[in-house]
Coordinates of C-alpha atoms in Angstrom, one line a residue:
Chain A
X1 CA 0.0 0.0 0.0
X2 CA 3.0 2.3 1.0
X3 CA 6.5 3.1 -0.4
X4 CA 8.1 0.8 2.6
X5 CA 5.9 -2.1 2.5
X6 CA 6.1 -2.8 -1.0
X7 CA 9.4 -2.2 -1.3
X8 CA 10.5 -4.4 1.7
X9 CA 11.4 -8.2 1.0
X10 CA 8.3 -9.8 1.6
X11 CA 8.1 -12.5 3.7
X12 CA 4.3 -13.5 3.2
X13 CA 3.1 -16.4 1.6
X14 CA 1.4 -15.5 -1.7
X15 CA -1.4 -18.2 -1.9
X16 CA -1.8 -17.3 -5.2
X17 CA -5.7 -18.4 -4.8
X18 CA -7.1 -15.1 -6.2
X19 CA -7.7 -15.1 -9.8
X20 CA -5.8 -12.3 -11.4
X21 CA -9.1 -11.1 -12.9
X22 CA -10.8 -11.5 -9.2
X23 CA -7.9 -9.7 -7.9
X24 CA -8.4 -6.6 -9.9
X25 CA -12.3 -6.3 -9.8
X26 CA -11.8 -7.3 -5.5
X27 CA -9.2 -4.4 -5.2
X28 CA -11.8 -1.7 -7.6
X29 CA -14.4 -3.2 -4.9
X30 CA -12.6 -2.5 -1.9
X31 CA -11.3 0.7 -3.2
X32 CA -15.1 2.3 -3.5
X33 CA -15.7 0.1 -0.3
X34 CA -13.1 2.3 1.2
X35 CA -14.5 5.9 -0.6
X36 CA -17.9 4.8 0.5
X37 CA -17.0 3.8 3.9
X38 CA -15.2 8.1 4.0
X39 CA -18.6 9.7 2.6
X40 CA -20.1 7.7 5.7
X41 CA -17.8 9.9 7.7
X42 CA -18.4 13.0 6.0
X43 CA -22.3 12.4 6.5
X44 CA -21.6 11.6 9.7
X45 CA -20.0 14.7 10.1
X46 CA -22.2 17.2 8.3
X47 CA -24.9 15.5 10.3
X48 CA -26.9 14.1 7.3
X49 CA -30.3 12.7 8.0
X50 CA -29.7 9.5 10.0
X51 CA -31.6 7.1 7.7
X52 CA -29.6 8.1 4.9
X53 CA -26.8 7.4 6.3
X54 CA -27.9 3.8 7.8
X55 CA -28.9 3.3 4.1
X56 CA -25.3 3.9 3.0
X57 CA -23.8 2.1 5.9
X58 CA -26.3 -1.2 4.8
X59 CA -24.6 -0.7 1.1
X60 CA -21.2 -0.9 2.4
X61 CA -22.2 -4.0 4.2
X62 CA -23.8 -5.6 1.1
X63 CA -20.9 -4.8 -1.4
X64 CA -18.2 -6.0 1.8
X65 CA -20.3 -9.4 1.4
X66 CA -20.3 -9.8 -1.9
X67 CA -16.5 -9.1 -2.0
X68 CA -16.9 -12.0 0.7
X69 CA -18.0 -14.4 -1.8
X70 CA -16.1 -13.3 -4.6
X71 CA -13.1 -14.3 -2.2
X72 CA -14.8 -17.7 -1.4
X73 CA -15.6 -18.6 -4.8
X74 CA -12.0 -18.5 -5.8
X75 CA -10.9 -19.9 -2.3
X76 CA -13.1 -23.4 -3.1
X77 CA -12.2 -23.6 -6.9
X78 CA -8.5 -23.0 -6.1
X79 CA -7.4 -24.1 -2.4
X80 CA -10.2 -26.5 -1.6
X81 CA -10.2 -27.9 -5.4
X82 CA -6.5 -28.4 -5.0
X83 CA -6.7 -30.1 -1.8
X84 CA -9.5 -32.5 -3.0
X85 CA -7.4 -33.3 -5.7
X86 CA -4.3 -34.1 -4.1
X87 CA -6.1 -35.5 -1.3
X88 CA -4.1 -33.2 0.7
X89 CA -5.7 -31.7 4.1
X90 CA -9.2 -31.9 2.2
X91 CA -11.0 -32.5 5.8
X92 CA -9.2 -29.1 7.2
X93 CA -10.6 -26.9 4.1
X94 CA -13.5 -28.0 4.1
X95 CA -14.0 -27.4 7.8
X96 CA -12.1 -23.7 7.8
X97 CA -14.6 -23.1 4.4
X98 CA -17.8 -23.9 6.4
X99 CA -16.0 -22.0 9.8
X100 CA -16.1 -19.1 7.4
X101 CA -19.4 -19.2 6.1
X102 CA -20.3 -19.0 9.9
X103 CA -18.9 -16.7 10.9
X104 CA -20.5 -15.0 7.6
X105 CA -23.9 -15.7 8.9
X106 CA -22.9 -15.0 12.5
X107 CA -24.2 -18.6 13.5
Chain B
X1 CA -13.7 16.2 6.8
X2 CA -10.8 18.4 5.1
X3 CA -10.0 22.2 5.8
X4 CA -12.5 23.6 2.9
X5 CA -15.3 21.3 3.5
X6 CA -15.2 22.9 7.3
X7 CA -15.0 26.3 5.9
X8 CA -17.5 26.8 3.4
X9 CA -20.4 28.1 4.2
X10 CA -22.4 24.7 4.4
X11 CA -25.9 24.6 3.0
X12 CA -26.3 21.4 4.2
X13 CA -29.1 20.2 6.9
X14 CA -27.5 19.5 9.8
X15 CA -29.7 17.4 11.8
X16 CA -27.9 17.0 14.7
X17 CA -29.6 14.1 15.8
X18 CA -26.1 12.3 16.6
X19 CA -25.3 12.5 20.2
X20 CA -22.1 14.6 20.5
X21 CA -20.8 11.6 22.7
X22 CA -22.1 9.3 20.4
X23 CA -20.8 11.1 17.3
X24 CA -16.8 11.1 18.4
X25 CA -17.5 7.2 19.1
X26 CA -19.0 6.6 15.5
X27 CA -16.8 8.1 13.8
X28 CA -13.9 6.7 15.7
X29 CA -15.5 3.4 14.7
X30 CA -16.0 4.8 11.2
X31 CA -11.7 5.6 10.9
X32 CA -11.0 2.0 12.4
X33 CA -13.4 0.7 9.7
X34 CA -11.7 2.5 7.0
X35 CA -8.2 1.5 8.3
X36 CA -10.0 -2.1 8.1
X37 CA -11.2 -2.0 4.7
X38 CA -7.2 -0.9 3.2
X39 CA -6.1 -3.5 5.5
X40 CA -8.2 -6.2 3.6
X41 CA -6.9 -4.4 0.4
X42 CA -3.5 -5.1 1.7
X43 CA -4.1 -8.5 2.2
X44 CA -5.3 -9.2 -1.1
X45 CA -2.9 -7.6 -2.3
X46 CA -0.2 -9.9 -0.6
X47 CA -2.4 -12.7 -1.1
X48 CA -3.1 -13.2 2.7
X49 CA -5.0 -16.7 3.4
X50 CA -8.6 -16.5 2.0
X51 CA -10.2 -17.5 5.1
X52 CA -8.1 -15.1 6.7
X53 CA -9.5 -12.2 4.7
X54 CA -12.9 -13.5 5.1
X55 CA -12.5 -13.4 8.5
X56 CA -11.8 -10.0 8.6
X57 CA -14.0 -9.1 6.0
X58 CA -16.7 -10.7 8.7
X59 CA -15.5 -8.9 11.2
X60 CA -15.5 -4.9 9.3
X61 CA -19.0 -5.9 8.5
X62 CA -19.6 -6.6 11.9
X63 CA -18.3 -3.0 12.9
X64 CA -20.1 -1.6 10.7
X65 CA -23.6 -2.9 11.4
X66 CA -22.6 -1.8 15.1
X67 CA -22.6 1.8 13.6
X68 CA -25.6 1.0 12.2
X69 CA -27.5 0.2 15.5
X70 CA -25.6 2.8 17.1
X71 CA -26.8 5.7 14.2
X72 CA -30.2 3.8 14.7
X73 CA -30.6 4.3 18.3
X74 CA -29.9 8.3 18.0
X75 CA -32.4 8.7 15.6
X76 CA -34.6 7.1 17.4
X77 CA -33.8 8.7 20.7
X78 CA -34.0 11.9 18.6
X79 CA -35.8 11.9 15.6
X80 CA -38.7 10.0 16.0
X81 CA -38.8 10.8 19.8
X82 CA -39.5 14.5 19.2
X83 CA -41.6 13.4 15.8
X84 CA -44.1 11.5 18.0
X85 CA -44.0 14.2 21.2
X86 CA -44.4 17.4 18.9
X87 CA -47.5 15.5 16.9
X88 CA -45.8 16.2 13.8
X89 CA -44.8 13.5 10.7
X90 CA -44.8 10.3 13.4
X91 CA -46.0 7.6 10.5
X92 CA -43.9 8.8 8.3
X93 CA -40.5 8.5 10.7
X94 CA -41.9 5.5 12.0
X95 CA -42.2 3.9 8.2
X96 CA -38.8 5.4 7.7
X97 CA -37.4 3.7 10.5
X98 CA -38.8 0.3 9.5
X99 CA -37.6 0.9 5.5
X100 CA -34.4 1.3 7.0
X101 CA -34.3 -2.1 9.4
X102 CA -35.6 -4.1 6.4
X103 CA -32.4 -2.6 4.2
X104 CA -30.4 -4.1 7.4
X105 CA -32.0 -7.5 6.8
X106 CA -32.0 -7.3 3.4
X107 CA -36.2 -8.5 4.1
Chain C
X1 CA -54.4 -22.3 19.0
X2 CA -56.4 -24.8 20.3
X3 CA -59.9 -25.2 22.4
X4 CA -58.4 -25.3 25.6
X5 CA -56.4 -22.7 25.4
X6 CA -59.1 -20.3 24.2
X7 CA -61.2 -21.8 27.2
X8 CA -58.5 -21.0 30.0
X9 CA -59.3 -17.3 32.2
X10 CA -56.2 -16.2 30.5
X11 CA -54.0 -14.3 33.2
X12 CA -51.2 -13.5 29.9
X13 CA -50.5 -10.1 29.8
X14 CA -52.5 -9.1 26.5
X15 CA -50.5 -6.5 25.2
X16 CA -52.5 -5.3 22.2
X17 CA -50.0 -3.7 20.3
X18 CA -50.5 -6.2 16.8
X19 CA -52.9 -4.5 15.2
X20 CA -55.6 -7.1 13.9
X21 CA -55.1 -6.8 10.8
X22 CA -51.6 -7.4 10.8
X23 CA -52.2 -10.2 13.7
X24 CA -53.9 -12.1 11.1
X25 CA -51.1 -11.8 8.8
X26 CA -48.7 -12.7 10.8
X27 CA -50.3 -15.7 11.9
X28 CA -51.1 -16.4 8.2
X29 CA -47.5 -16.0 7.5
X30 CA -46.2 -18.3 10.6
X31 CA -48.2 -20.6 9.5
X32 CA -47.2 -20.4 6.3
X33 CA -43.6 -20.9 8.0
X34 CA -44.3 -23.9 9.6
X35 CA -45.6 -25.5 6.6
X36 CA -42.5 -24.5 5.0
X37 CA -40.3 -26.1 8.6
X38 CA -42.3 -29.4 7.8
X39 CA -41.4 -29.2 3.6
X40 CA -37.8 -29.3 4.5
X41 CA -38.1 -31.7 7.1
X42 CA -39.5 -33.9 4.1
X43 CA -36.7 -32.8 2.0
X44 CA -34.2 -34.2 4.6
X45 CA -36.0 -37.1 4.6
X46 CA -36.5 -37.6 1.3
X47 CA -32.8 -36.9 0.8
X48 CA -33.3 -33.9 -1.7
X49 CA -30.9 -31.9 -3.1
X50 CA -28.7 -30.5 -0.6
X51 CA -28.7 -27.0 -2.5
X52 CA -32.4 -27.0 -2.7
X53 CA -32.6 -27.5 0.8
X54 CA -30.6 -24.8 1.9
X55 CA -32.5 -22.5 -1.2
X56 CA -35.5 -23.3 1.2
X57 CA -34.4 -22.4 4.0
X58 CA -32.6 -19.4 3.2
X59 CA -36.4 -18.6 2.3
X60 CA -37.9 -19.7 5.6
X61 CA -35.4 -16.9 7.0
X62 CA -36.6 -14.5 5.3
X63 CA -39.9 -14.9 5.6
X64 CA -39.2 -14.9 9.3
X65 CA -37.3 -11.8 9.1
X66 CA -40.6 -10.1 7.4
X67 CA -42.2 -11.6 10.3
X68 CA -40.0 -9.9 12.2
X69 CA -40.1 -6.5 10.6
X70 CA -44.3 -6.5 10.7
X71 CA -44.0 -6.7 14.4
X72 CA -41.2 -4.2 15.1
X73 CA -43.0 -1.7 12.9
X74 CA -46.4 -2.4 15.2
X75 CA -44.4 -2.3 18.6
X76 CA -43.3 1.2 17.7
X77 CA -46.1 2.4 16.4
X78 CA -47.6 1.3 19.6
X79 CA -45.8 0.5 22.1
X80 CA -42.7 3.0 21.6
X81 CA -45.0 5.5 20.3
X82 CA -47.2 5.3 23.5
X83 CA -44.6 5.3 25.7
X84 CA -43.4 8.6 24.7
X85 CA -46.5 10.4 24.1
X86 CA -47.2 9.3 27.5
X87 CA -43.8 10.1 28.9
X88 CA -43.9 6.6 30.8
X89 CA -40.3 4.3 30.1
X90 CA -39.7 6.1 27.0
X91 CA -36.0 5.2 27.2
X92 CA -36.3 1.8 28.3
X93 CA -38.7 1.2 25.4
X94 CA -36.1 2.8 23.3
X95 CA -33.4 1.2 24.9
X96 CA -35.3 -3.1 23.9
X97 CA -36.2 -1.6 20.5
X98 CA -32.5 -1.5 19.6
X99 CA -31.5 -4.1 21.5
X100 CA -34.2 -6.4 19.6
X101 CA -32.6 -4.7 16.3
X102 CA -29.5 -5.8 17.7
X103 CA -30.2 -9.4 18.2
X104 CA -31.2 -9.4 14.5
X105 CA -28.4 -8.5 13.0
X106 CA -26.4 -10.1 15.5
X107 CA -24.3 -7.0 16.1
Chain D
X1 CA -28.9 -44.2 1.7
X2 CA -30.2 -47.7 2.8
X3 CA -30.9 -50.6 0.7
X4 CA -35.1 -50.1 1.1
X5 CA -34.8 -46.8 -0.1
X6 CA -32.6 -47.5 -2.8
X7 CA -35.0 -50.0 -4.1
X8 CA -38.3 -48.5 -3.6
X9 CA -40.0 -47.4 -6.8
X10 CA -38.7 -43.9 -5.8
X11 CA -39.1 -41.1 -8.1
X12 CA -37.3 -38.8 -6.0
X13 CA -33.9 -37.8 -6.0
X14 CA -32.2 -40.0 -3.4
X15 CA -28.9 -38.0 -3.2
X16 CA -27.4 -39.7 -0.1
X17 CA -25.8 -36.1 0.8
X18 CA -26.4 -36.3 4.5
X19 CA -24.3 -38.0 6.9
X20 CA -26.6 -40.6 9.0
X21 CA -25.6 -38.8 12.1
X22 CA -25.7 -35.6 10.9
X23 CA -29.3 -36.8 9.0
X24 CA -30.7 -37.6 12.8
X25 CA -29.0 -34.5 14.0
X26 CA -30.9 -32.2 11.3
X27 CA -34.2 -33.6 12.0
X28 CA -34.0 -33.1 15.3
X29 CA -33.0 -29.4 14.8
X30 CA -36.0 -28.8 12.1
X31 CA -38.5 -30.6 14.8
X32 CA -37.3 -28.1 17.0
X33 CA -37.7 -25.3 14.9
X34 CA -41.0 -26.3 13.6
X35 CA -42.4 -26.4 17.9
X36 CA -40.5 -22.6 18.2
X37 CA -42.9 -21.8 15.2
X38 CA -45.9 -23.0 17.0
X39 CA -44.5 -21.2 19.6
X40 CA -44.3 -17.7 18.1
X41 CA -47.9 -18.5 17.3
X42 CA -49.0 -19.2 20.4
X43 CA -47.0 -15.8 21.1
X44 CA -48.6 -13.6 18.9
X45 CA -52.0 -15.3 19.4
X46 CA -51.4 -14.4 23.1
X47 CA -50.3 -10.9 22.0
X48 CA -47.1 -11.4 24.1
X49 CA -44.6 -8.3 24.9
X50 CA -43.5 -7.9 21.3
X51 CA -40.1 -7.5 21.9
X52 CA -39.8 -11.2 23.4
X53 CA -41.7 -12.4 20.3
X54 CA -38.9 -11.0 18.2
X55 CA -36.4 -12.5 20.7
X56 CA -38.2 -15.9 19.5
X57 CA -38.0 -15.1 16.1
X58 CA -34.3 -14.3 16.2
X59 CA -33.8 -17.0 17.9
X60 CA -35.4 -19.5 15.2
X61 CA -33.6 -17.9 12.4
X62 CA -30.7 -18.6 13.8
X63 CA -31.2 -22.2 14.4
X64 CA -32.3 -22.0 11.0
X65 CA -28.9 -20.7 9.6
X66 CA -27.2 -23.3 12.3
X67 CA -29.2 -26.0 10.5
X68 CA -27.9 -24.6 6.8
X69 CA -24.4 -25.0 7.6
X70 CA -24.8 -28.2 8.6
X71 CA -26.2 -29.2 5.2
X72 CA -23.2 -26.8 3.2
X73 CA -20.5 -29.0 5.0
X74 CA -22.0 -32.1 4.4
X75 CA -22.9 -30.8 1.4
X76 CA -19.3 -29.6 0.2
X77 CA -18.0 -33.2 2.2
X78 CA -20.0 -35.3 0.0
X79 CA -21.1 -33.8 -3.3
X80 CA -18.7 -30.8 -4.0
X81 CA -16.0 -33.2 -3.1
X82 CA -17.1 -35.8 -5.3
X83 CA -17.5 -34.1 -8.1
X84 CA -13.8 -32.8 -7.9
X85 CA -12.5 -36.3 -7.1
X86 CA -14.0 -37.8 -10.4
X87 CA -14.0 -34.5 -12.0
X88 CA -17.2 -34.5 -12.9
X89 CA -19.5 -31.3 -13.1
X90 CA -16.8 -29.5 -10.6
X91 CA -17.4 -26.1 -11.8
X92 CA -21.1 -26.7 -11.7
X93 CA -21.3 -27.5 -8.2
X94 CA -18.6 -24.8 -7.3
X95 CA -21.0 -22.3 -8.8
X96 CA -24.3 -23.7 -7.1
X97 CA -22.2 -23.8 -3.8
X98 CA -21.4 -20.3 -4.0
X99 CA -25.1 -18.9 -5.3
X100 CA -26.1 -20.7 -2.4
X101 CA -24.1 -19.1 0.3
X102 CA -25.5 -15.9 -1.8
X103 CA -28.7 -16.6 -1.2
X104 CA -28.2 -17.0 2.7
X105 CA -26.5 -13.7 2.5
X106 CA -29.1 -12.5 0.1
X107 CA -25.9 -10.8 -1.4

């Protein structure tokens, strides 16, 4: 995001799960996520009328949820594909994909 | 929000149905959230673990539907409070407030 | 619901506040629910598909949720709404309104 | 599932999805659900406080949404992972898995 962190030898591990065209139209999404979730401030701020701002606050949530299943879509045809396939920890993804979708759904 | 948004002379309706106490809170909560959302841009970015962005994805839209029922509250305290004591436009705040819950559950 | 419970000198509080048209929605609609509870029981059963099953009851939720929405809407219109015309608990019913938005979305 | 079943002149779709424990556990769950249903009847024919009525309600959808997940894993356990192992309509059932998680998000 910043001059230092992209420049410093990353140590993460790049799953590589995200599907370069996911990856664009996912960072576009969370880039008017994050301009939506500033004119919250600013309407906040100017005092706008309350249910117009709960009405963009429920947008935000929507488009952070369908980011969400963007994300998982590409999770279960890469990672949990790939696991199936090499019979490989197939049990742990599927358990950490259905964890997810809980925590999703709040169950 | 920036120097000449403060300075203009604002034409906009300031409602001033947020708490002032509640108003530093939310948008306190509002900066985390933002801070949130380019941390999950980072993460994609780096290619984080799916679940792992999910998981926070989960969690900003958790914070921000806490927002929500804090903005919700406030209005309701205010808003349709003084709508129903004055006499004046009740239904119509009440309907309002309603519309805006059924955006929240997506009914 | 049934003869002997219509019979009984009923010492429930009767609270009043569904207005009866909308209480015979809402029963129309729960039992509409329930018939829907008992189709996916027979689904399991019957071993449907497993993606039609949860299409159901994704369904079931949200015709709960409108369920849900009917009544808040009545509650404030009566309950709330008395409460602060009348001055009496106006904060405490403003206070289990949220807190019943609240459990909702489970913020 | 069992050998009756298989050999009954079934028209129905016998997709063997569900775990037999997890087939037991469901219809337990749904049983449940479907007496909380009664019960929010019994509620509402009452006229009980509202707010505990929506408690009820809350609390069924999320037993509800308990109950879906339990289907999605076994779901993902049995037919998504099938389908990957013998390669076979994969990025079908990826697709219907996903548009089902959707639909519970009403995304």
């Amino acid at each position: 995001m910043d001059a230092t962190q992209q420049n410093e030898p990353t140590t993460k591990t790049a799953h590589g799960y995200i599907k370069a065209k996911d990856k664009e139209q996912v960072q576009n999404r969370l880039r008017r996520i994050e301009g939506q979730v500033r004119g919250v401030q600013r309407m906040v701020d100017e005092e706008a009328y309350c249910i117009d701002v709960l009405t963009q606050i429920a947008s935000v949530v929507s488009a952070l949820e369908k980011v969400g299943t963007i994300l998982l879509k590409d999770h279960v045809e890469h990672c949990v594909r790939e696991s199936i396939e090499k019979n490989e920890d197939a049990d742990v993804k599927i358990e950490e994909l259905t964890a997810a979708v809980e925590r999703f759904l709040k169950v």
